Short mmCIF file of N, CA and C and ligand atoms in Angstrom, two decimals:
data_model
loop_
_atom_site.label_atom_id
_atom_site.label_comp_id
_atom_site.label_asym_id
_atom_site.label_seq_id
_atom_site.Cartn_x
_atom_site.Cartn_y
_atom_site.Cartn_z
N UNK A 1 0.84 -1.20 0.00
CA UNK A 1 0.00 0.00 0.00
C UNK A 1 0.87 1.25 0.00
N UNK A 2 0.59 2.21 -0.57
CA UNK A 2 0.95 3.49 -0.34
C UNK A 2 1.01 4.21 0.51
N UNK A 3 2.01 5.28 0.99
CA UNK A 3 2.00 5.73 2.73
C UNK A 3 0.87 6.47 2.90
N UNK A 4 0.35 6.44 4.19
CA UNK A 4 -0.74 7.33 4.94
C UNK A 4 -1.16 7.93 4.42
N UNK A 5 -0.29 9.20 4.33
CA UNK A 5 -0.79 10.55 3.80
C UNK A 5 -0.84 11.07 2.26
N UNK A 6 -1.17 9.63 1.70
CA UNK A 6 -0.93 9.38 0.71
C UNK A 6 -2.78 9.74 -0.35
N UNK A 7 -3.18 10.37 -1.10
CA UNK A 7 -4.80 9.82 -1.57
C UNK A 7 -4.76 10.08 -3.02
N UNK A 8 -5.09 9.19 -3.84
CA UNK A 8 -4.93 9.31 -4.92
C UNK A 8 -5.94 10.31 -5.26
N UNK A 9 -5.52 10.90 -6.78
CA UNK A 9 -6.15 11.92 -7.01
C UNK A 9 -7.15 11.63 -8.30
N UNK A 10 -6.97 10.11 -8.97
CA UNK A 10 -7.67 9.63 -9.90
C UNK A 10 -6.92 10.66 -11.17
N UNK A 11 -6.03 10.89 -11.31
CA UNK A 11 -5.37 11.72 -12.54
C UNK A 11 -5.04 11.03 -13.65
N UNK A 12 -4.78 9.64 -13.46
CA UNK A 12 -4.18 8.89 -14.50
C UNK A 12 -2.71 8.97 -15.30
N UNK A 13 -2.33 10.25 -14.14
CA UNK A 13 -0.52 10.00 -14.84
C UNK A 13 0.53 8.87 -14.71
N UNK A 14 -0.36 7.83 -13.60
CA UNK A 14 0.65 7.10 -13.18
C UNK A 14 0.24 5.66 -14.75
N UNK A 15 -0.88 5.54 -15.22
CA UNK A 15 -1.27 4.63 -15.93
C UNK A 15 -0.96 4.97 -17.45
N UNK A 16 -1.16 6.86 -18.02
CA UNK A 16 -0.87 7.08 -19.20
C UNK A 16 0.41 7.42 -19.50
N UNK A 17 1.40 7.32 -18.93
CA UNK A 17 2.66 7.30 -18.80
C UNK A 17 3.40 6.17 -18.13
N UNK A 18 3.19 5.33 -19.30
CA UNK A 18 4.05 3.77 -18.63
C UNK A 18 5.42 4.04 -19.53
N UNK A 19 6.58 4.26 -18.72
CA UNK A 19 7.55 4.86 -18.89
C UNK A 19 9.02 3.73 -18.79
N UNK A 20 8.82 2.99 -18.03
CA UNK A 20 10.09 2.41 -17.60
C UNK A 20 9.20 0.86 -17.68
N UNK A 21 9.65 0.47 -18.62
CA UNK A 21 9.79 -1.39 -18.70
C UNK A 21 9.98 -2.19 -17.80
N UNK A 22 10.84 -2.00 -16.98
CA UNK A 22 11.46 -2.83 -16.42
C UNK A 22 10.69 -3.06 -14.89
N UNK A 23 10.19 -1.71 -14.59
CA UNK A 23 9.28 -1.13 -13.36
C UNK A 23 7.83 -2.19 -13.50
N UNK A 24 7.71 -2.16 -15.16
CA UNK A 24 6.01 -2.79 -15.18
C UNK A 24 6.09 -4.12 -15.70
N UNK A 25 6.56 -5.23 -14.88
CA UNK A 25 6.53 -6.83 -15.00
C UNK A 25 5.65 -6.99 -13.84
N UNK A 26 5.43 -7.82 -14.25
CA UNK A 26 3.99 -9.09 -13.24
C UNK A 26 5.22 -9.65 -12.53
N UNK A 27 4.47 -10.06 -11.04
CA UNK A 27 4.93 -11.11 -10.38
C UNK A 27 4.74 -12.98 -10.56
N UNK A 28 4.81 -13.32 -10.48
CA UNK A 28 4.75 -14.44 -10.33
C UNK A 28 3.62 -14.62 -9.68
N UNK A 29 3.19 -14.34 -8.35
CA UNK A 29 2.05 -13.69 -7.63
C UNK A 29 0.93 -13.52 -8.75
N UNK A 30 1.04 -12.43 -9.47
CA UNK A 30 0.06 -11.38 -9.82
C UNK A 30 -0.37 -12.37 -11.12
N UNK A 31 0.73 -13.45 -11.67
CA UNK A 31 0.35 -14.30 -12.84
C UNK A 31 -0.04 -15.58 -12.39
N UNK A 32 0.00 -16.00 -11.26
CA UNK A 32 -0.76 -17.16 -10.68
C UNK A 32 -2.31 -16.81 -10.36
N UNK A 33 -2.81 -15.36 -9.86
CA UNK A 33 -4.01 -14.87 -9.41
C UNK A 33 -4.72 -15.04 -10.79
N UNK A 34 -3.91 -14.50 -11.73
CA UNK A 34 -4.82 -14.20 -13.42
C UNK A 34 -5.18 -15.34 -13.69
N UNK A 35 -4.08 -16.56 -13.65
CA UNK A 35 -4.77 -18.09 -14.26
C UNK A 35 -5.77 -18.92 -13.22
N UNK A 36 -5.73 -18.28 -12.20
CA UNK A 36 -6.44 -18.70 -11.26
C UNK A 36 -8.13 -18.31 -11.46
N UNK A 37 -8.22 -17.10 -11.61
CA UNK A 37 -9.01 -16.87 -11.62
C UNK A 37 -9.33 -17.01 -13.70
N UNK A 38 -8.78 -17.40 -14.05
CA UNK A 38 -8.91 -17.39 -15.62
C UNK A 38 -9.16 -15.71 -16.32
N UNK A 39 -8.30 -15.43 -16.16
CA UNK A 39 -8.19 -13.66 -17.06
C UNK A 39 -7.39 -13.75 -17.83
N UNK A 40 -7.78 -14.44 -18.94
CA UNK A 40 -7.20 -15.04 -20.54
C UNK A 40 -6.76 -13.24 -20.71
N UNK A 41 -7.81 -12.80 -20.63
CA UNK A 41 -7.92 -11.23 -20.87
C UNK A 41 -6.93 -10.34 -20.09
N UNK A 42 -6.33 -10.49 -19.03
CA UNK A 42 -5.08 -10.25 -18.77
C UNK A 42 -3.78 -10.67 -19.23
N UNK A 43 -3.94 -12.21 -19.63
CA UNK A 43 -2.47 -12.72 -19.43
C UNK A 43 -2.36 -12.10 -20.83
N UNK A 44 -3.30 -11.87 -21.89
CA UNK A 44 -2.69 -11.94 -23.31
C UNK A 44 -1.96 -10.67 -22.96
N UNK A 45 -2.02 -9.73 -22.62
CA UNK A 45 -0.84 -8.62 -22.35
C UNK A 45 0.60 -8.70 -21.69
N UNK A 46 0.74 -10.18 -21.44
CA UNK A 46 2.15 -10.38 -20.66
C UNK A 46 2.99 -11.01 -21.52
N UNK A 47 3.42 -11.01 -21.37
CA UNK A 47 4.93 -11.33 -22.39
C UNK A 47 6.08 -12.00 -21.49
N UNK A 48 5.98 -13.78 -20.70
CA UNK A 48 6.67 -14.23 -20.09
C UNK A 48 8.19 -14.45 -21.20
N UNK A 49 9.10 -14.01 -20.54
CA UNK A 49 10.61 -14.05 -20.95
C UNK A 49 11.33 -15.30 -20.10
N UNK A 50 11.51 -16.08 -20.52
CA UNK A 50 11.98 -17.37 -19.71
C UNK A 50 13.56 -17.01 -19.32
N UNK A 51 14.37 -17.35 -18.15
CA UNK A 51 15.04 -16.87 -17.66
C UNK A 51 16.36 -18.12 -17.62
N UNK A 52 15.40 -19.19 -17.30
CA UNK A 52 15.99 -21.05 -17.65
C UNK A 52 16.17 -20.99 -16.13
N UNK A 53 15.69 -22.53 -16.24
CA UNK A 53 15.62 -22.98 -14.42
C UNK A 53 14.07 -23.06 -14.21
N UNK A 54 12.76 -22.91 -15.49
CA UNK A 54 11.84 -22.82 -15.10
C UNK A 54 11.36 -21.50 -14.27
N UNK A 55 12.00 -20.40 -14.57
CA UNK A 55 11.72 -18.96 -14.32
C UNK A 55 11.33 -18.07 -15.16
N UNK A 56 10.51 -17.08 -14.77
CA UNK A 56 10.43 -16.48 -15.89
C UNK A 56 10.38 -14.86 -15.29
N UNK A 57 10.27 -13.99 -16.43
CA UNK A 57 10.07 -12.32 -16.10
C UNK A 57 8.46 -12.07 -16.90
N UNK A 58 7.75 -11.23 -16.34
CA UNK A 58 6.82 -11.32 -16.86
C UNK A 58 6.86 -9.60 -16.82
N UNK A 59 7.11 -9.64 -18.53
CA UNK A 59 6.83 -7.97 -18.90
C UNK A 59 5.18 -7.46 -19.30
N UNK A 60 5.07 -6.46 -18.93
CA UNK A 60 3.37 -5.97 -18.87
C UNK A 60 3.91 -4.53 -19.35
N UNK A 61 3.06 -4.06 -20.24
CA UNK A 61 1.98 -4.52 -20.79
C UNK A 61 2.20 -4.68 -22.45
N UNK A 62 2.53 -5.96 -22.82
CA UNK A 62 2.50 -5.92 -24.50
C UNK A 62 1.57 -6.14 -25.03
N UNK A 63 1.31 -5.84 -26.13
CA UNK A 63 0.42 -5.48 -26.69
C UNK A 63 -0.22 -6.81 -27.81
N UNK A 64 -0.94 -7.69 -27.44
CA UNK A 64 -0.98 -8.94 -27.96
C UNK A 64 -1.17 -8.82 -29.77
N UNK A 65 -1.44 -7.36 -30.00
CA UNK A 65 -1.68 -7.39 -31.55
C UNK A 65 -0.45 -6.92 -32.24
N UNK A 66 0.39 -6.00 -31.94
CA UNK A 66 1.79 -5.69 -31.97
C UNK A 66 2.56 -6.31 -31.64
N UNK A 67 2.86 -6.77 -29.86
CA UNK A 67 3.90 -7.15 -29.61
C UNK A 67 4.92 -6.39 -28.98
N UNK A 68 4.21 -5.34 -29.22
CA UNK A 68 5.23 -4.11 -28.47
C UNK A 68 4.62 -3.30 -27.44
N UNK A 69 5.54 -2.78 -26.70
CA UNK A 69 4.44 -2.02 -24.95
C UNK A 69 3.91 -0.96 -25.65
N UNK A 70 3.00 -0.74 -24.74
CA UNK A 70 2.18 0.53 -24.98
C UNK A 70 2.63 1.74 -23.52
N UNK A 71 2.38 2.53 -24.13
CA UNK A 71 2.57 3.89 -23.00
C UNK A 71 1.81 4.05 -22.39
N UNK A 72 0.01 3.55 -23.11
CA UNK A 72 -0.89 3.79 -21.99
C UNK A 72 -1.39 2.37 -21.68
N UNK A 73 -1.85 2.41 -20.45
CA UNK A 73 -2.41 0.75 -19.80
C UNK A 73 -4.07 0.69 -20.63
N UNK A 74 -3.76 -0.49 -20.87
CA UNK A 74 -5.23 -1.00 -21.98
C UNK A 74 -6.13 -0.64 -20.50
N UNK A 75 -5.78 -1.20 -18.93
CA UNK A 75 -6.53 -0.98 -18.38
C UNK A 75 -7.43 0.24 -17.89
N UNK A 76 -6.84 1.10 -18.36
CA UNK A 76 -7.15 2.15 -18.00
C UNK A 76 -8.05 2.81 -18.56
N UNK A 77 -9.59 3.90 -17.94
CA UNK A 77 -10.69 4.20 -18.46
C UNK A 77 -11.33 5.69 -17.79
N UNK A 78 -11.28 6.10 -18.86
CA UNK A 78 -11.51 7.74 -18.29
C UNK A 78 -12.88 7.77 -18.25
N UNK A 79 -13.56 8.24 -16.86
CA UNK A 79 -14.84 8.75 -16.44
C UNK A 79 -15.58 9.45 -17.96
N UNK A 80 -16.41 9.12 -17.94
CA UNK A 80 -16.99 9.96 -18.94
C UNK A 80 -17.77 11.38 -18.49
N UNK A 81 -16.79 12.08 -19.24
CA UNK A 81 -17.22 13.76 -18.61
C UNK A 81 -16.74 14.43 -18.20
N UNK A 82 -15.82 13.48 -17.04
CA UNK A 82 -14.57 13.94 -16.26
C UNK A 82 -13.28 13.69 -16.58
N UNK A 83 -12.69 14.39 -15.58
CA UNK A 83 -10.89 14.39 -15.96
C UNK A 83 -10.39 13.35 -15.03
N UNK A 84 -11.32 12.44 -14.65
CA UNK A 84 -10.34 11.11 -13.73
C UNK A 84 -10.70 9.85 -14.66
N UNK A 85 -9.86 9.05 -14.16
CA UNK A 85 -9.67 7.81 -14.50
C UNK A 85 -9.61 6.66 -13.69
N UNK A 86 -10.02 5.97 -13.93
CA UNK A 86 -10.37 4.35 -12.75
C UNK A 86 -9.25 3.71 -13.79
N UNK A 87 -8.81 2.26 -12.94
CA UNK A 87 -8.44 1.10 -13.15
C UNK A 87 -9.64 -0.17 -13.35
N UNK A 88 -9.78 -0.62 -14.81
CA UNK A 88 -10.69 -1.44 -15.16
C UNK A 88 -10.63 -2.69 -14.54
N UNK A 89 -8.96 -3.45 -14.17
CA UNK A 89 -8.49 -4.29 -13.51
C UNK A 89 -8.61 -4.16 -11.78
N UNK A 90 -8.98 -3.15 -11.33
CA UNK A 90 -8.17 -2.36 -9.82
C UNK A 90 -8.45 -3.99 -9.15
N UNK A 91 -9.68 -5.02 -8.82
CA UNK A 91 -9.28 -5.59 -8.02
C UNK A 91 -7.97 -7.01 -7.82
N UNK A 92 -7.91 -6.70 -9.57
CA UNK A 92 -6.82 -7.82 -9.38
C UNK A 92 -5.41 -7.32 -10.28
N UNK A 93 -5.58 -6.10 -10.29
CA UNK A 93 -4.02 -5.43 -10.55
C UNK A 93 -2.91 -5.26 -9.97
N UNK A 94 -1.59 -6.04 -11.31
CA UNK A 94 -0.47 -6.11 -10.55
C UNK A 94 0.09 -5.73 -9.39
N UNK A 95 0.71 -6.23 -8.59
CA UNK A 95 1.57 -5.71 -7.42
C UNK A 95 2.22 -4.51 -7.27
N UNK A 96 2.62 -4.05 -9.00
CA UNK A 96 2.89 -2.94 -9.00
C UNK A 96 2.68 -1.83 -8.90
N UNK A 97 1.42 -1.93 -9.30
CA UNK A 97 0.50 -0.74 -9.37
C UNK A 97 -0.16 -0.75 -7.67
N UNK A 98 -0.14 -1.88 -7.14
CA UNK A 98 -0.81 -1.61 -5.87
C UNK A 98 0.03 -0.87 -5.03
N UNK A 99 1.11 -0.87 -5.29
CA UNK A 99 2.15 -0.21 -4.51
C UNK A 99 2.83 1.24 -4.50
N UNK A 100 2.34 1.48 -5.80
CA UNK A 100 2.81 2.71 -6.17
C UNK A 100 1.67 3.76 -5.77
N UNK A 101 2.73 4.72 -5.34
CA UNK A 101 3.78 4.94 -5.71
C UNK A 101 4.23 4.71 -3.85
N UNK A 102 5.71 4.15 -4.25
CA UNK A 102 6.54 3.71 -2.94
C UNK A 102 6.48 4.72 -2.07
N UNK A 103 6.95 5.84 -2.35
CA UNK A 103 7.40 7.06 -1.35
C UNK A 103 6.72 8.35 -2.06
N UNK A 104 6.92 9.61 -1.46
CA UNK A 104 6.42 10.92 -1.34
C UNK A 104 7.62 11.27 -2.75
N UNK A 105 9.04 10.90 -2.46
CA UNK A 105 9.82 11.17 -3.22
C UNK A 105 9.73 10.43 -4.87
N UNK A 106 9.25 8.98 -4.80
CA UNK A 106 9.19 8.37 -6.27
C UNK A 106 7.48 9.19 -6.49
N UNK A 107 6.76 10.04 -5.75
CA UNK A 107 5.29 10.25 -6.70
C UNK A 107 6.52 11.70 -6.98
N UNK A 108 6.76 12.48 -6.50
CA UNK A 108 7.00 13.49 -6.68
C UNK A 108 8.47 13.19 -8.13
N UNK A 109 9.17 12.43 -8.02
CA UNK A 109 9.85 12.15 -9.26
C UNK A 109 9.41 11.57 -10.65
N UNK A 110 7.99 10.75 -10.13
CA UNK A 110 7.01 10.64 -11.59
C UNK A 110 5.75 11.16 -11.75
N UNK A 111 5.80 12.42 -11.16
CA UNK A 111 4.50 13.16 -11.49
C UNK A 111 2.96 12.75 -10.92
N UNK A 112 3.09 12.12 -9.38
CA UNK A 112 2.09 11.84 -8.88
C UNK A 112 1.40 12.84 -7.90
N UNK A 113 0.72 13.23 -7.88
CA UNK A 113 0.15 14.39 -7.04
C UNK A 113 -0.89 13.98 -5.67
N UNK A 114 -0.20 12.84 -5.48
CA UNK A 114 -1.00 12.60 -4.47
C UNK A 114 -0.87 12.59 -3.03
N UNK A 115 0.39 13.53 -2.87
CA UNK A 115 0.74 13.99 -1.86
C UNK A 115 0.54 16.02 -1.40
N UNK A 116 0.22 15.73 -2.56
CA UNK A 116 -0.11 17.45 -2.59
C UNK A 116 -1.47 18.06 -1.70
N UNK A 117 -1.40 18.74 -1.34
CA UNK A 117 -2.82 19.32 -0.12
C UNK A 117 -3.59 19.89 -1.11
S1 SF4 B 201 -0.46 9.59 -10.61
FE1 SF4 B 201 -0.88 9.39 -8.39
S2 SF4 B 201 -2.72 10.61 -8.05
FE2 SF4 B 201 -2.60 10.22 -10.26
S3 SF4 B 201 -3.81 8.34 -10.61
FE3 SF4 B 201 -1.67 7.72 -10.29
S4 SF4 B 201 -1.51 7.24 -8.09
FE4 SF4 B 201 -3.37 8.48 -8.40
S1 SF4 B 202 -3.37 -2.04 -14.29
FE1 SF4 B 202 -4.64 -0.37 -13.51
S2 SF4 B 202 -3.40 0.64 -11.93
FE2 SF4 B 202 -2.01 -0.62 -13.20
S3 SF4 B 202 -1.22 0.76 -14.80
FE3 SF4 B 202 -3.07 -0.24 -15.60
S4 SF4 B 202 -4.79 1.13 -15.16
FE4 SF4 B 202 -3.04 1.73 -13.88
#
């Protein structure tokens, strides 16, 4: 979870600006929940990279018709009318996203305003 004094502001900078690759892989976790619960419709956006040893990296979010990431999250869905945005996935979205943003300092270094009064 995100610290305390933390409230999201529903802005969608953290989802339309997928910026760093390496930041947005699935867990292992987060890809056992998807087949678990069968979200064909999730996994086709992952792109497992086998590592050998029966490991893998699981890059998010490729783009199952390309093949290549996208900048903005397929999950992502702007209010109609308004200037916020929900997560279409929120109850079973990556680890990553549940976490972010880590600190006051990583929202304030990627443009999260959710520390702002
Ligand atoms: S950038 Fe921050 S305030 Fe905006 S949607 Fe993402 S977490 Fe919420
Ligand atoms: S899965 Fe949801 S929270 Fe994560 S980047 Fe996409 S829209 Fe944002």
């Amino acid at each position: 979870m995100p610290p305390e004094d933390f409230k999201c502001r529903q802005c969608g900078n953290c989802c339309l600006n997928l910026y760093d690759a390496f930041e947005t892989c699935a867990t292992d976790d987060d890809v056992q929940l998807w087949e678990q619960e069968g979200r064909e419709d999730i996994l086709e956006w992952v792109d497992p990279i086998p590592l050998g040893g029966g490991q893998f990296v699981y890059d998010i979010w490729i783009s199952p018709r390309t093949g290549d990431d996208v900048n903005r999250c397929p999950w992502l869905r702007k209010l109609p009318k308004k200037n916020k945005y929900i997560c279409r996935i929120h109850d079973v979205k990556p680890e990553h996203c549940r976490k972010y943003p880590k600190s006051k300092k990583h929202a304030e270094e990627t443009g999260c305003k959710g520390f702002e009064k």
